[in-house]
Amino acid sequence: MTESIAVSSGKGGVGKTTIAVNVALTLAKQGKKTLLLDADLGMANAHLVLGVNPEKTLDDFINKKTPISKISYKINKNLDFISGGSAVHSLLNLENTERYNIIKSFNEIKKTYDYMIIDIGAGADASSISFMSAANKIITVLVSEPTSFADAYSLVKASYLDERLDNFGIVWNMSNNDFQAKNHFEKFSSISTKFLDVKLTYLGCLNNSKLIRQSILSRKPIIDNQNIKETEYFEKICKNLKNLKSNKNKSIKFFED
């Protein structure tokens, strides 16, 4: 069965899409059949990080009734990509029924992939939480800023109260070093678990890196580079995903009948 993993954040600008793309590429590099779904609907930009320009997007599924299996774009032999559509007005304000249809549509390809990574929109709006709820596991990305702390807590709280999501994997981005990242995680975890009945699991960090910044600007994912230390960040995150528990909430899930 395909394991679906939503990559979320309380606010924009924390590197969520970069992490989603490179985690997907890392899993594919490890021989896992992987699908990357850009579910930041209407504001999608994962294709920019990947350096590709797919002809079809989720807009073709919703408005042109193109089967979900026909809109994927092949990145390499193990990774397929579905774009959410950038600046597509019709995707910005989907009804609950349309989101439900997107989630259910993945049943037709349930035996195709080992993993699906879902890059969802930042924040705690209805669209983001519905896609988080439909995934087996959740990654939440933070940086060491007060606004990131506050907004990530709001996201965890909203998804727990609204959908009973209680397991979150945390990735700390743009840290100065591993010690600083782990220390900030401990503080965030202490505050979150004090007021909410949730479990936070530390998956790893990405330290400040000129090479990662360059990879974003050049539209060449860091995982495509060979023999550089930065790829170890994503390998560690993927390894630690095994320690992250799935959410057992009762809402509709990707790849379930």
XYZ file of N, CA and C in Angstrom:
771
model
N 0.842 -1.199 0.000
C 0.000 0.000 0.000
C 0.876 1.249 0.000
N 0.449 2.248 -0.730
C 1.205 3.502 -0.808
C 1.134 4.258 0.509
N 2.285 4.700 1.008
C 2.312 5.544 2.202
C 2.304 7.004 1.768
N 1.305 7.742 2.224
C 1.166 9.149 1.844
C 1.665 10.046 2.969
N 2.469 11.042 2.609
C 3.108 11.921 3.592
C 2.897 13.368 3.167
N 2.174 14.122 3.981
C 1.924 15.532 3.703
C 3.034 16.382 4.307
N 3.539 17.342 3.541
C 4.563 18.273 4.021
C 3.893 19.627 4.208
N 3.868 20.106 5.454
C 3.098 21.286 5.823
C 3.980 22.331 6.491
N 3.399 23.527 6.680
C 4.072 24.574 7.450
C 3.034 25.572 7.918
N 3.314 26.229 9.025
C 2.388 27.224 9.543
C 2.382 28.496 8.726
N 3.501 28.793 8.085
C 3.626 30.008 7.293
C 4.467 29.734 6.061
N 4.386 30.621 5.084
C 5.203 30.486 3.890
C 6.633 30.947 4.130
N 7.509 30.610 3.202
C 8.883 31.080 3.268
C 9.809 30.306 4.169
N 9.386 29.112 4.606
C 10.233 28.336 5.516
C 10.920 27.164 4.809
N 10.727 27.040 3.502
C 11.402 25.983 2.751
C 10.613 24.697 2.619
N 9.316 24.762 2.822
C 8.470 23.570 2.768
C 8.563 22.852 1.421
N 8.444 23.602 0.338
C 8.451 22.985 -0.986
C 9.820 22.393 -1.317
N 10.876 23.089 -0.944
C 12.229 22.557 -1.163
C 12.400 21.221 -0.462
N 11.886 21.128 0.757
C 12.002 19.880 1.515
C 11.135 18.792 0.885
N 9.908 19.126 0.500
C 9.032 18.131 -0.122
C 9.660 17.559 -1.392
N 10.173 18.431 -2.248
C 10.768 17.997 -3.511
C 11.983 17.106 -3.278
N 12.861 17.518 -2.380
C 14.093 16.758 -2.177
C 13.885 15.475 -1.384
N 12.869 15.426 -0.524
C 12.510 14.167 0.139
C 11.991 13.180 -0.913
N 11.138 13.665 -1.812
C 10.619 12.796 -2.875
C 11.751 12.273 -3.761
N 12.668 13.142 -4.121
C 13.807 12.733 -4.943
C 14.711 11.742 -4.214
N 14.863 11.930 -2.913
C 15.691 11.013 -2.126
C 15.074 9.626 -2.080
N 13.771 9.543 -1.837
C 13.091 8.252 -1.829
C 13.214 7.563 -3.189
N 13.062 8.343 -4.262
C 13.200 7.784 -5.609
C 14.623 7.285 -5.849
N 15.588 8.036 -5.352
C 16.996 7.655 -5.492
C 17.282 6.346 -4.771
N 16.526 6.098 -3.701
C 16.681 4.866 -2.920
C 15.921 3.695 -3.532
N 15.345 3.905 -4.701
C 14.670 2.834 -5.408
C 13.196 2.701 -5.117
N 12.619 3.674 -4.400
C 11.200 3.634 -4.083
C 10.398 4.335 -5.178
N 9.354 3.675 -5.644
C 8.462 4.310 -6.618
C 7.680 5.401 -5.892
N 7.861 6.634 -6.341
C 7.373 7.788 -5.589
C 6.583 8.720 -6.491
N 5.529 9.290 -5.909
C 4.733 10.315 -6.578
C 4.802 11.586 -5.740
N 5.132 12.704 -6.366
C 5.115 14.010 -5.704
C 3.890 14.763 -6.188
N 3.012 15.126 -5.252
C 1.799 15.876 -5.576
C 1.923 17.284 -5.021
N 1.825 18.276 -5.885
C 1.806 19.666 -5.436
C 0.351 20.043 -5.178
N -0.030 20.038 -3.895
C -1.412 20.329 -3.509
C -1.559 21.736 -2.952
N -0.609 22.600 -3.266
C -0.752 24.020 -2.934
C -1.547 24.637 -4.089
N -2.830 24.347 -4.107
C -3.654 24.538 -5.300
C -3.749 25.995 -5.731
N -3.476 26.214 -7.009
C -3.535 27.547 -7.577
C -2.307 28.396 -7.304
N -1.514 27.994 -6.322
C -0.295 28.727 -5.961
C 0.912 27.797 -6.023
N 0.799 26.764 -6.813
C 1.814 25.717 -6.849
C 3.145 26.223 -7.398
N 4.246 25.769 -6.793
C 5.558 26.146 -7.316
C 6.600 25.033 -7.220
N 6.168 23.809 -6.924
C 7.124 22.704 -6.863
C 7.793 22.482 -8.217
N 7.072 22.777 -9.296
C 7.665 22.605 -10.630
C 8.866 23.527 -10.834
N 8.860 24.685 -10.157
C 10.004 25.592 -10.269
C 11.224 25.014 -9.576
N 11.026 24.409 -8.407
C 12.147 23.790 -7.693
C 12.683 22.603 -8.478
N 11.777 21.881 -9.141
C 12.187 20.728 -9.946
C 12.826 21.139 -11.267
N 12.510 22.350 -11.719
C 13.027 22.811 -13.002
C 12.308 22.208 -14.185
N 10.982 21.961 -14.032
C 10.188 21.384 -15.119
C 8.941 22.239 -15.336
N 8.277 22.003 -16.455
C 7.065 22.764 -16.784
C 6.023 21.818 -17.380
N 5.322 21.063 -16.521
C 4.356 20.073 -17.019
C 3.224 20.728 -17.804
N 2.774 20.042 -18.839
C 1.669 20.555 -19.639
C 0.335 20.398 -18.922
N 0.185 19.355 -18.123
C -1.071 19.085 -17.441
C -0.928 19.293 -15.938
N -2.021 19.706 -15.299
C -2.042 19.940 -13.857
C -3.351 19.394 -13.295
N -3.551 19.579 -11.994
C -4.808 19.168 -11.376
C -6.008 19.893 -11.979
N -5.766 21.049 -12.576
C -6.850 21.767 -13.242
C -7.441 20.926 -14.372
N -6.592 20.143 -15.053
C -7.090 19.269 -16.117
C -7.969 18.167 -15.549
N -7.633 17.679 -14.358
C -8.464 16.662 -13.712
C -9.810 17.239 -13.305
N -9.797 18.415 -12.698
C -11.018 18.998 -12.145
C -11.949 19.516 -13.237
N -11.390 20.240 -14.197
C -12.235 20.924 -15.183
C -12.356 20.203 -16.528
N -11.367 19.396 -16.853
C -11.413 18.703 -18.141
C -11.658 17.205 -17.994
N -11.793 16.773 -16.727
C -12.103 15.372 -16.423
C -11.024 14.407 -16.933
N -9.789 14.899 -16.997
C -8.676 14.022 -17.369
C -8.368 13.091 -16.201
N -8.247 11.784 -16.428
C -7.949 10.859 -15.324
C -6.662 11.246 -14.601
N -6.625 11.005 -13.301
C -5.462 11.381 -12.499
C -4.196 10.701 -13.011
N -4.340 9.506 -13.579
C -3.181 8.762 -14.084
C -2.601 9.380 -15.344
N -3.357 10.299 -15.989
C -2.918 10.883 -17.254
C -2.301 12.276 -17.094
N -2.226 12.789 -15.860
C -1.695 14.148 -15.703
C -0.328 14.166 -15.023
N 0.212 12.994 -14.726
C 1.526 12.965 -14.069
C 2.639 13.206 -15.077
N 3.731 13.763 -14.570
C 4.904 14.101 -15.386
C 6.076 13.288 -14.838
N 6.763 12.561 -15.701
C 7.856 11.695 -15.246
C 9.133 12.510 -15.056
N 9.641 12.516 -13.815
C 10.898 13.202 -13.484
C 12.082 12.282 -13.741
N 11.977 11.057 -13.252
C 12.980 10.023 -13.535
C 12.295 8.670 -13.420
N 13.046 7.592 -13.491
C 12.414 6.268 -13.567
C 11.613 5.916 -12.319
N 11.916 6.550 -11.187
C 11.203 6.232 -9.950
C 10.326 7.364 -9.424
N 10.354 8.511 -10.055
C 9.597 9.659 -9.530
C 8.679 10.261 -10.584
N 7.399 10.326 -10.250
C 6.403 11.028 -11.053
C 5.931 12.257 -10.285
N 5.432 13.239 -11.027
C 5.046 14.522 -10.426
C 3.694 14.962 -10.966
N 2.825 15.423 -10.059
C 1.552 16.034 -10.456
C 1.550 17.470 -9.966
N 1.438 18.400 -10.908
C 1.463 19.824 -10.579
C 0.090 20.288 -10.116
N 0.087 21.216 -9.167
C -1.161 21.773 -8.674
C -1.679 22.917 -9.513
N -0.867 23.421 -10.420
C -1.313 24.542 -11.256
C -1.006 25.876 -10.610
N -0.181 26.661 -11.252
C 0.214 27.965 -10.717
C -0.653 29.064 -11.322
N -1.173 29.946 -10.450
C -2.011 31.080 -10.879
C -3.262 30.618 -11.628
N -3.797 29.453 -11.218
C -5.038 28.941 -11.795
C -6.171 29.300 -10.850
N -6.978 30.277 -11.245
C -8.001 30.827 -10.354
C -9.001 29.771 -9.901
N -9.334 28.841 -10.788
C -10.361 27.845 -10.467
C -9.935 26.903 -9.349
N -8.633 26.843 -9.064
C -8.141 25.946 -8.022
C -8.042 26.615 -6.663
N -8.173 27.922 -6.631
C -7.931 28.657 -5.386
C -9.038 28.477 -4.361
N -10.252 28.245 -4.812
C -11.396 28.172 -3.894
C -12.236 26.930 -4.171
N -11.615 25.771 -4.013
C -12.326 24.529 -4.270
C -13.352 24.253 -3.181
N -14.456 23.676 -3.590
C -15.455 23.210 -2.641
C -14.985 21.901 -2.002
N -15.590 21.559 -0.862
C -15.229 20.317 -0.179
C -15.396 19.102 -1.085
N -16.440 19.114 -1.901
C -16.696 17.988 -2.798
C -15.575 17.812 -3.809
N -15.030 18.922 -4.298
C -13.945 18.841 -5.280
C -12.665 18.312 -4.641
N -12.387 18.741 -3.414
C -11.222 18.196 -2.712
C -11.418 16.709 -2.435
N -12.622 16.342 -2.067
C -12.945 14.932 -1.828
C -12.693 14.110 -3.097
N -13.117 14.629 -4.237
C -12.931 13.911 -5.503
C -11.455 13.761 -5.860
N -10.650 14.788 -5.554
C -9.212 14.681 -5.802
C -8.626 13.548 -4.967
N -8.954 13.532 -3.688
C -8.407 12.512 -2.786
C -8.842 11.112 -3.218
N -10.130 10.942 -3.527
C -10.647 9.627 -3.920
C -10.065 9.151 -5.249
N -9.704 10.092 -6.121
C -9.228 9.718 -7.451
C -7.938 8.907 -7.414
N -7.188 9.019 -6.322
C -5.914 8.299 -6.245
C -6.096 6.802 -6.030
N -7.320 6.362 -5.768
C -7.571 4.925 -5.643
C -7.214 4.181 -6.919
N -7.366 4.845 -8.069
C -7.119 4.160 -9.342
C -5.646 3.868 -9.583
N -4.760 4.494 -8.805
C -3.318 4.213 -8.966
C -2.719 3.724 -7.651
N -3.534 3.103 -6.809
C -3.106 2.732 -5.458
C -1.994 1.687 -5.441
N -1.835 0.906 -6.508
C -0.801 -0.132 -6.530
C 0.440 0.297 -7.304
N 0.499 1.564 -7.676
C 1.595 2.036 -8.530
C 2.811 2.504 -7.739
N 2.596 3.071 -6.553
C 3.677 3.761 -5.836
C 3.908 3.211 -4.434
N 5.147 3.344 -3.986
C 5.492 3.041 -2.594
C 5.192 4.235 -1.688
N 5.457 5.440 -2.209
C 5.260 6.658 -1.429
C 4.597 7.732 -2.286
N 3.800 8.562 -1.620
C 3.367 9.821 -2.221
C 3.690 10.939 -1.243
N 4.426 11.942 -1.730
C 4.740 13.132 -0.955
C 3.818 14.245 -1.424
N 3.099 14.861 -0.479
C 2.123 15.900 -0.823
C 2.602 17.233 -0.280
N 2.922 18.156 -1.165
C 3.314 19.511 -0.776
C 2.043 20.339 -0.672
N 1.589 20.607 0.560
C 0.322 21.321 0.737
C 0.583 22.803 0.968
N -0.469 23.584 0.858
C -0.342 25.019 1.069
C 0.015 25.354 2.506
N 0.715 26.467 2.693
C 1.078 26.913 4.039
C -0.154 27.401 4.782
N -0.115 27.264 6.104
C -1.211 27.761 6.924
C -2.228 26.691 7.266
N -3.281 27.125 7.957
C -4.270 26.191 8.500
C -5.642 26.383 7.876
N -5.682 26.677 6.567
C -6.991 26.824 5.939
C -7.609 25.449 5.671
N -8.849 25.447 5.219
C -9.591 24.200 5.056
C -8.926 23.257 4.053
N -8.377 23.819 2.972
C -7.742 22.991 1.957
C -6.510 22.275 2.512
N -5.656 23.016 3.217
C -4.444 22.427 3.768
C -4.763 21.333 4.768
N -5.689 21.601 5.671
C -6.011 20.624 6.706
C -6.682 19.389 6.112
N -7.484 19.560 5.075
C -8.130 18.400 4.467
C -7.101 17.472 3.820
N -6.072 18.029 3.178
C -5.035 17.187 2.580
C -4.131 16.572 3.652
N -3.872 17.309 4.731
C -3.133 16.727 5.856
C -3.893 15.544 6.425
N -5.198 15.711 6.596
C -6.032 14.675 7.181
C -6.085 13.424 6.309
N -5.959 13.609 4.985
C -6.039 12.480 4.063
C -4.735 11.698 3.959
N -3.642 12.244 4.499
C -2.338 11.579 4.440
C -2.144 10.669 5.649
N -1.299 9.658 5.489
C -0.966 8.787 6.612
C -0.096 9.497 7.639
N 0.899 10.241 7.142
C 1.858 10.900 8.021
C 1.993 12.372 7.650
N 2.454 13.163 8.618
C 2.572 14.608 8.413
C 3.966 15.076 8.806
N 4.594 15.829 7.915
C 5.826 16.566 8.222
C 5.454 18.035 8.333
N 5.904 18.696 9.401
C 5.713 20.134 9.546
C 7.078 20.801 9.616
N 7.268 21.829 8.802
C 8.554 22.503 8.670
C 8.527 23.819 9.451
N 9.579 24.051 10.254
C 9.719 25.291 11.008
C 11.090 25.889 10.775
N 11.202 27.184 11.064
C 12.488 27.871 11.153
C 12.537 28.591 12.505
N 13.708 29.085 12.842
C 13.908 29.673 14.175
C 13.481 31.132 14.219
N 12.186 31.347 14.011
C 11.611 32.679 14.098
C 10.334 32.602 14.940
N 10.039 33.614 15.735
C 8.816 33.588 16.560
C 7.547 33.373 15.745
N 7.481 33.979 14.537
C 6.272 33.808 13.720
C 6.121 32.367 13.253
N 7.239 31.702 12.979
C 7.185 30.303 12.568
C 6.694 29.438 13.719
N 7.205 29.688 14.942
C 6.742 28.968 16.129
C 5.233 29.121 16.275
N 4.769 30.372 16.261
C 3.358 30.666 16.527
C 2.456 30.063 15.462
N 2.829 30.229 14.203
C 1.979 29.738 13.124
C 1.976 28.212 13.049
N 3.126 27.583 13.334
C 3.177 26.119 13.342
C 2.325 25.566 14.477
N 2.358 26.219 15.630
C 1.511 25.791 16.747
C 0.035 25.913 16.372
N -0.329 27.001 15.710
C -1.714 27.193 15.273
C -2.138 26.092 14.304
N -1.220 25.687 13.417
C -1.518 24.620 12.470
C -1.725 23.290 13.190
N -0.826 22.967 14.117
C -0.946 21.724 14.879
C -2.260 21.726 15.675
N -2.547 22.838 16.309
C -3.770 22.944 17.111
C -5.022 22.787 16.258
N -5.074 23.483 15.124
C -6.255 23.425 14.266
C -6.473 22.018 13.710
N -5.409 21.378 13.259
C -5.555 20.044 12.684
C -5.897 19.000 13.753
N -5.427 19.231 14.974
C -5.787 18.325 16.074
C -7.251 18.495 16.464
N -7.681 19.735 16.620
C -9.055 19.995 17.042
C -10.073 19.661 15.954
N -9.722 19.959 14.703
C -10.671 19.762 13.605
C -10.708 18.322 13.101
N -9.545 17.669 13.035
C -9.461 16.353 12.393
C -8.847 15.277 13.287
N -8.551 15.610 14.522
C -7.962 14.666 15.486
C -6.616 14.122 15.014
N -5.862 14.926 14.307
C -4.499 14.552 13.921
C -3.600 14.746 15.127
N -2.860 13.716 15.500
C -2.091 13.804 16.746
C -0.635 13.375 16.633
N -0.168 13.068 15.417
C 1.232 12.724 15.206
C 1.828 13.627 14.128
N 2.926 14.291 14.470
C 3.560 15.234 13.562
C 5.077 15.006 13.562
N 5.650 14.897 12.378
C 7.100 14.864 12.246
C 7.607 16.275 12.004
N 8.623 16.672 12.734
C 9.124 18.050 12.655
C 10.486 18.080 11.962
N 10.601 18.959 10.972
C 11.887 19.241 10.320
C 12.221 20.703 10.562
N 13.427 20.941 11.091
C 13.853 22.319 11.361
C 14.747 22.793 10.221
N 14.365 23.879 9.585
C 15.103 24.382 8.426
C 15.893 25.638 8.784
N 16.940 25.903 8.008
C 17.750 27.123 8.113
C 18.345 27.316 9.502
N 18.745 26.224 10.131
C 19.378 26.319 11.446
C 20.878 26.563 11.291
N 21.498 27.041 12.375
C 22.944 27.274 12.337
C 23.717 25.970 12.498
N 23.156 25.040 13.274
C 23.797 23.748 13.494
C 22.764 22.772 14.046
N 23.155 21.502 14.118
C 22.231 20.460 14.569
C 21.784 20.692 16.011
N 22.696 21.128 16.855
C 22.363 21.353 18.267
C 21.293 22.429 18.409
N 21.445 23.523 17.677
C 20.456 24.597 17.749
C 19.094 24.103 17.290
N 19.061 23.344 16.193
C 17.795 22.837 15.667
C 17.103 21.934 16.677
N 17.855 21.003 17.277
C 17.262 20.077 18.250
C 16.781 20.841 19.483
N 17.509 21.849 19.910
C 17.119 22.646 21.072
C 15.802 23.390 20.808
N 15.684 23.977 19.623
C 14.449 24.678 19.275
C 13.278 23.700 19.146
N 13.559 22.508 18.616
C 12.502 21.496 18.549
C 11.999 21.141 19.945
N 12.909 20.953 20.882
C 12.511 20.584 22.246
C 11.608 21.655 22.852
N 11.911 22.915 22.603
C 11.086 24.007 23.126
C 9.695 23.990 22.483
N 9.672 23.811 21.164
C 8.385 23.778 20.464
C 7.556 22.575 20.903
N 8.201 21.436 21.059
C 7.509 20.230 21.487
C 6.954 20.385 22.895
N 7.733 20.996 23.780
C 7.301 21.187 25.163
C 6.039 22.037 25.237
N 6.004 23.112 24.463
C 4.838 24.003 24.454
C 3.623 23.292 23.844
N 3.837 22.604 22.720
C 2.726 21.966 22.007
C 2.096 20.846 22.829
N 2.925 19.989 23.413
C 2.395 18.844 24.151
C 1.843 19.237 25.518
N 2.187 20.425 25.995
C 1.638 20.906 27.261
C 0.150 21.213 27.131
N -0.239 21.730 25.974
C -1.622 22.169 25.786
C -2.442 21.261 24.864
N -1.762 20.399 24.110
C -2.457 19.533 23.161
C -2.011 18.087 23.351
N -2.907 17.149 23.163
C -2.584 15.730 23.301
C -2.020 15.208 21.980
N -0.826 15.688 21.643
C -0.177 15.328 20.382
C 1.228 14.805 20.655
N 1.777 14.101 19.680
C 3.154 13.602 19.761
C 3.953 14.190 18.605
N 5.061 14.830 18.920
C 5.933 15.396 17.897
C 7.214 14.570 17.823
N 7.611 14.230 16.615
C 8.812 13.421 16.386
C 9.817 14.234 15.584
N 11.028 14.330 16.095
C 12.083 15.092 15.408
C 12.648 14.246 14.270
N 12.530 14.753 13.047
C 12.990 14.012 11.867
C 14.359 14.454 11.383
N 14.765 15.664 11.754
C 16.058 16.162 11.297
C 16.011 17.641 10.994
N 17.124 18.145 10.479
C 17.218 19.574 10.190
C 17.979 19.800 8.891
N 17.849 21.020 8.384
C 18.666 21.495 7.283
C 19.367 22.745 7.778
N 20.675 22.669 7.863
C 21.426 23.849 8.277
C 21.553 24.830 7.113
N 21.799 26.084 7.450
C 21.983 27.102 6.413
C 23.047 26.647 5.427
N 22.732 26.725 4.157
C 23.639 26.213 3.136
C 23.567 27.063 1.879
N 24.707 27.528 1.418
C 24.772 28.277 0.168
C 24.396 27.388 -1.017
N 24.767 26.105 -0.936
C 24.466 25.197 -2.039
C 22.960 24.959 -2.184
N 22.253 24.881 -1.055
C 20.799 24.709 -1.132
C 20.162 25.956 -1.720
N 20.602 27.125 -1.287
C 20.057 28.370 -1.844
C 20.333 28.452 -3.339
N 21.520 28.062 -3.749
C 21.862 28.087 -5.170
C 21.004 27.104 -5.969
N 20.711 25.956 -5.356
C 19.902 24.949 -6.058
C 18.489 25.460 -6.321
N 17.961 26.254 -5.387
C 16.624 26.828 -5.569
C 16.644 27.859 -6.696
N 17.653 28.722 -6.683
C 17.747 29.766 -7.702
C 18.001 29.194 -9.092
N 18.767 28.114 -9.152
C 19.113 27.524 -10.447
C 18.078 26.508 -10.928
N 17.072 26.226 -10.068
C 16.024 25.252 -10.400
C 16.610 23.873 -10.661
N 17.609 23.506 -9.851
C 18.212 22.174 -9.924
C 18.240 21.609 -8.511
N 17.346 20.678 -8.176
C 17.276 20.150 -6.809
C 18.615 19.669 -6.289
N 18.855 19.898 -5.009
C 20.143 19.570 -4.406
C 20.452 18.077 -4.506
N 19.415 17.236 -4.512
C 19.619 15.789 -4.582
C 20.199 15.373 -5.924
N 20.017 16.200 -6.952
C 20.584 15.886 -8.262
C 22.100 16.058 -8.294
N 22.646 16.766 -7.289
C 24.095 16.915 -7.206
C 24.709 15.683 -6.550
N 25.898 15.344 -6.934
C 26.546 14.137 -6.440
C 27.582 14.454 -5.366
N 27.635 13.570 -4.361
C 28.716 13.591 -3.364
C 28.856 14.921 -2.626
N 27.743 15.489 -2.217
C 27.809 16.690 -1.383
C 27.090 16.409 -0.066
N 27.555 17.039 0.984
C 27.075 16.753 2.332
C 25.589 17.056 2.496
N 25.094 18.062 1.778
C 23.700 18.480 1.952
C 22.697 17.359 1.684
N 23.059 16.396 0.832
C 22.127 15.304 0.565
C 21.890 14.455 1.811
N 22.835 14.487 2.760
C 22.689 13.704 3.987
C 21.515 14.194 4.832
N 21.195 15.496 4.764
C 20.048 16.013 5.514
C 18.779 15.260 5.126
N 18.578 15.105 3.833
C 17.348 14.488 3.340
C 17.363 12.970 3.542
N 18.524 12.371 3.456
C 18.631 10.936 3.730
C 18.260 10.646 5.180
N 18.657 11.521 6.098
C 18.327 11.337 7.517
C 16.832 11.495 7.738
N 16.231 12.507 7.097
C 14.785 12.714 7.230
C 14.031 11.482 6.753
N 14.413 10.951 5.589
C 13.739 9.770 5.047
C 13.912 8.558 5.953
N 15.088 8.400 6.522
C 15.330 7.292 7.447
C 14.449 7.411 8.684
N 14.328 8.631 9.218
C 13.563 8.838 10.442
C 12.058 8.794 10.227
N 11.614 8.870 8.976
C 10.184 8.743 8.707
C 9.633 7.414 9.206
N 10.488 6.400 9.294
C 10.049 5.096 9.784
C 9.645 5.155 11.256
N 10.192 6.138 11.995
C 9.876 6.278 13.411
C 8.635 7.137 13.656
N 8.110 7.729 12.593
C 6.945 8.605 12.715
C 5.673 7.778 12.607
N 4.814 7.876 13.612
C 3.570 7.110 13.613
C 2.551 7.716 12.650
N 1.732 6.847 12.096
C 0.648 7.297 11.222
C -0.500 7.858 12.047
N -1.245 8.770 11.452
C -2.454 9.268 12.091
C -3.609 8.311 11.806
N -4.381 8.029 12.830
C -5.463 7.044 12.728
C -6.841 7.705 12.737
N -6.884 8.979 12.357
C -8.176 9.654 12.290
C -9.073 8.981 11.246
N -10.357 9.201 11.342
C -11.323 8.442 10.553
C -11.751 9.128 9.261
N -11.097 10.195 8.866
C -11.488 10.874 7.630
C -11.004 10.089 6.415
N -11.487 10.465 5.252
C -11.080 9.834 3.998
C -9.571 9.954 3.810
N -8.944 8.879 3.310
C -7.508 8.851 3.109
C -7.167 8.638 1.640
N -6.005 9.112 1.237
C -5.490 8.781 -0.088
C -5.326 7.260 -0.195
N -5.631 6.725 -1.364
C -5.388 5.308 -1.701
C -6.225 4.329 -0.879
N -7.318 4.803 -0.269
C -8.202 3.899 0.452
C -9.558 3.858 -0.248
N -10.137 2.661 -0.301
C -11.459 2.496 -0.919
C -12.534 3.148 -0.065
